mmCIF file of C-alpha atoms in Angstrom:
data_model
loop_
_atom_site.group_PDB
_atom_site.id
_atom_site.type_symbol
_atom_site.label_atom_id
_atom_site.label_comp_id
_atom_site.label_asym_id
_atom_site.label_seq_id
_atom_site.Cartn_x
_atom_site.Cartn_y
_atom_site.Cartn_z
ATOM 1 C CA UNK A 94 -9.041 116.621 -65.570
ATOM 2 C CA UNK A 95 -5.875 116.661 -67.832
ATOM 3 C CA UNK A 96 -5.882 114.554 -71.213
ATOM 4 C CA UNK A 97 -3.713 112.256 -69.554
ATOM 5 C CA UNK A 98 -5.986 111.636 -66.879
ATOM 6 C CA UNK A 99 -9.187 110.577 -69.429
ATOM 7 C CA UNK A 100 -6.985 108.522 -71.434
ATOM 8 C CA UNK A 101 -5.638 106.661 -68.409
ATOM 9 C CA UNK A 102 -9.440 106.132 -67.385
ATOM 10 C CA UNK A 103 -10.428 104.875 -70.726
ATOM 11 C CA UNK A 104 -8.471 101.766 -70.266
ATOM 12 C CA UNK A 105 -10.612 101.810 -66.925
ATOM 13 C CA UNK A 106 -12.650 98.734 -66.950
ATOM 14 C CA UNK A 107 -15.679 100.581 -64.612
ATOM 15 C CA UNK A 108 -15.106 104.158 -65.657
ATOM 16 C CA UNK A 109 -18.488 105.301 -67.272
ATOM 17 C CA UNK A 110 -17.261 106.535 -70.925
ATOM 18 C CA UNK A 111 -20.222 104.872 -72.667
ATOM 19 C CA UNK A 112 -24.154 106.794 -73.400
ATOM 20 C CA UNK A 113 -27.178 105.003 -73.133
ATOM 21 C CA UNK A 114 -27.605 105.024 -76.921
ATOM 22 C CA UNK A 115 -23.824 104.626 -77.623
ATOM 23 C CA UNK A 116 -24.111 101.081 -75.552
ATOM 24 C CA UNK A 117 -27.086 99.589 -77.245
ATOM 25 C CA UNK A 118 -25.950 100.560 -80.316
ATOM 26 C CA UNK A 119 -22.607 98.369 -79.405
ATOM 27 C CA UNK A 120 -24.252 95.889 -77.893
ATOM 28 C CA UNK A 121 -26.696 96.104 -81.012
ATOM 29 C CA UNK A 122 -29.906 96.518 -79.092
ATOM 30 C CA UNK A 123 -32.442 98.824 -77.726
ATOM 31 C CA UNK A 124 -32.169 101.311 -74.932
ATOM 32 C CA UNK A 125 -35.133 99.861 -73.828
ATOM 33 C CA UNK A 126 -33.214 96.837 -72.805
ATOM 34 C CA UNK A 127 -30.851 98.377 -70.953
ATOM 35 C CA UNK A 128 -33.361 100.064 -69.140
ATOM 36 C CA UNK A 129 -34.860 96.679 -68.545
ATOM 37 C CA UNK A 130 -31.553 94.745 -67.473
ATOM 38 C CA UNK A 131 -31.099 98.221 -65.302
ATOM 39 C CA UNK A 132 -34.460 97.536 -63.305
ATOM 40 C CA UNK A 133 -34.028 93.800 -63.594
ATOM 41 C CA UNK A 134 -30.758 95.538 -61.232
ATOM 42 C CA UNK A 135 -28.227 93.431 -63.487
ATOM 43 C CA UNK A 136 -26.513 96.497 -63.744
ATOM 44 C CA UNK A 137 -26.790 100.059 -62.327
ATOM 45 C CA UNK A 138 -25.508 102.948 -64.654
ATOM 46 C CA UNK A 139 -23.761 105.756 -63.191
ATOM 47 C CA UNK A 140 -24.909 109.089 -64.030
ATOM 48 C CA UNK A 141 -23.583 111.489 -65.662
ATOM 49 C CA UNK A 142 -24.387 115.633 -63.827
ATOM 50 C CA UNK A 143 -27.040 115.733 -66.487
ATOM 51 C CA UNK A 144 -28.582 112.755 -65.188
ATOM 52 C CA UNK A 145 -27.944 110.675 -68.008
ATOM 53 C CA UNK A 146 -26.922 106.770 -67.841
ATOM 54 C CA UNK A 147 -23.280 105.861 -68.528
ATOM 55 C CA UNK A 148 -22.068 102.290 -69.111
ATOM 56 C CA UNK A 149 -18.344 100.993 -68.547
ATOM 57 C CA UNK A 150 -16.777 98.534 -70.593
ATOM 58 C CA UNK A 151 -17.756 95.880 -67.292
ATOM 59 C CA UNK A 152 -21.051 96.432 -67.573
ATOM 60 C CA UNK A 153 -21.458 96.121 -71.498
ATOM 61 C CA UNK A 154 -19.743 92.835 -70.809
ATOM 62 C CA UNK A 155 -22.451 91.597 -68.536
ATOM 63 C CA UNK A 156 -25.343 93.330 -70.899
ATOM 64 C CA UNK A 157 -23.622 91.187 -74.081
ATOM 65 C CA UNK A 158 -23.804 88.001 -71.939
ATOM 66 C CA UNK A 159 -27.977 89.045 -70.543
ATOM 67 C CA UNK A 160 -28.750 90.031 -74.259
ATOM 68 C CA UNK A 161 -27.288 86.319 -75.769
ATOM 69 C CA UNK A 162 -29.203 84.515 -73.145
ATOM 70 C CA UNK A 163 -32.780 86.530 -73.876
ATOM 71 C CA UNK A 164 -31.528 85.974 -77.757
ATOM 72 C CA UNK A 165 -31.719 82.102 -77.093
ATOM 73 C CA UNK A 166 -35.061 82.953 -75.726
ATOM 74 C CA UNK A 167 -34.686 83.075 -71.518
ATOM 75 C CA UNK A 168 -37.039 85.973 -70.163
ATOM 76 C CA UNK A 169 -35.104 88.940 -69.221
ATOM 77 C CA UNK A 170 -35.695 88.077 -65.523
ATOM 78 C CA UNK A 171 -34.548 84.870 -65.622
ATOM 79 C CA UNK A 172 -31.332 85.734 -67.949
ATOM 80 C CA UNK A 173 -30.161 88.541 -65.427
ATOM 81 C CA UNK A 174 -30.472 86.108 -62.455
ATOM 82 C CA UNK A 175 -28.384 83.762 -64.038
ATOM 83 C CA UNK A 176 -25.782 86.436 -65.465
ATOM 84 C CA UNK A 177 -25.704 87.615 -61.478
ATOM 85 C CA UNK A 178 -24.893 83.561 -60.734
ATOM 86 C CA UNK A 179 -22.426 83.167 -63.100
ATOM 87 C CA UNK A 180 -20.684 86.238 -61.851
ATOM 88 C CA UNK A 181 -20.949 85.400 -58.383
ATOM 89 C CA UNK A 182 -19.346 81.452 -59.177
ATOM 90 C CA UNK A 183 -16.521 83.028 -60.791
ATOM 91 C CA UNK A 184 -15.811 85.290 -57.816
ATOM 92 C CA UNK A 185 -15.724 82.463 -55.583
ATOM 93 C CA UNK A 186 -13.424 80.493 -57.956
ATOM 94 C CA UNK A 187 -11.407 83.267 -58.478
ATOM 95 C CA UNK A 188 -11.037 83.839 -54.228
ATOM 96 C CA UNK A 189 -10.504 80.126 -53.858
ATOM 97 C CA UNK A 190 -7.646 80.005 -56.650
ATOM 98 C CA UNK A 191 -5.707 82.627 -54.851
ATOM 99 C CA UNK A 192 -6.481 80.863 -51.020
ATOM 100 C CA UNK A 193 -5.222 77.749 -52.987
ATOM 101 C CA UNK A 194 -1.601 79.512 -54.013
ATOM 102 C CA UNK A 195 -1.639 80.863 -50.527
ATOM 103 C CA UNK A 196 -1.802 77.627 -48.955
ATOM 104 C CA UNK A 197 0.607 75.825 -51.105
ATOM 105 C CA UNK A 198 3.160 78.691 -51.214
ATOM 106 C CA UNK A 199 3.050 78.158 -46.816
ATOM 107 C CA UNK A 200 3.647 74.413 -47.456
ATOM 108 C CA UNK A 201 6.172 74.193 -50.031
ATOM 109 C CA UNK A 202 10.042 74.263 -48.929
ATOM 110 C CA UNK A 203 11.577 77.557 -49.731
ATOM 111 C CA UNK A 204 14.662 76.723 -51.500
ATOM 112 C CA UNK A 205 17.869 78.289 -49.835
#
């Protein structure tokens, strides 16, 4: 891999360029919650050929959003099942968004 290549896959929203104890030290918690958000299966760190959990930027995201709800005091069960809900609603809004443009850009008049 050139320099070129790792800087291009820095700005990588999944690529894996975070540790275990980098990411709960960003996130400013424990390892031990990531472990527990990664059984919880909120999110599943890749592994590095040591065998060690990396994080992407993505999944810090989604660990930031599980660690404010458990802050505000929702169980870490219940906090990842609702981080999994809220991802999966703006999916859906995001696919129906772009079926709406589709539609409308079939019904409009081209102008010409």
């Amino acid at each position: 891999m050139t320099a070129g290549d790792l800087f291009g896959r820095l700005d990588d929203d999944d690529y894996p360029a975070y540790t275990m104890g980098r990411a709960a030290e960003m996130l400013g918690t424990t390892q031990s919650f990531l472990r527990a958000i990664g059984e919880a299966r909120l999110i599943t760190p890749l592994r590095s050929a040591g065998g060690h959990r990396r994080y992407s930027r993505y999944q810090l995201r989604i660990a930031a959003r599980a660690r404010e709800l458990v802050d505000q005091g929702t169980p870490i069960e219940a906090a990842c099942r609702i981080v999994i809900l809220e991802d999966q609603l703006e999916e859906a809004q995001r696919i129906n968004a772009e079926h709406r443009r589709a539609a409308e850009a079939v019904d409009s008049p081209s102008v010409g």
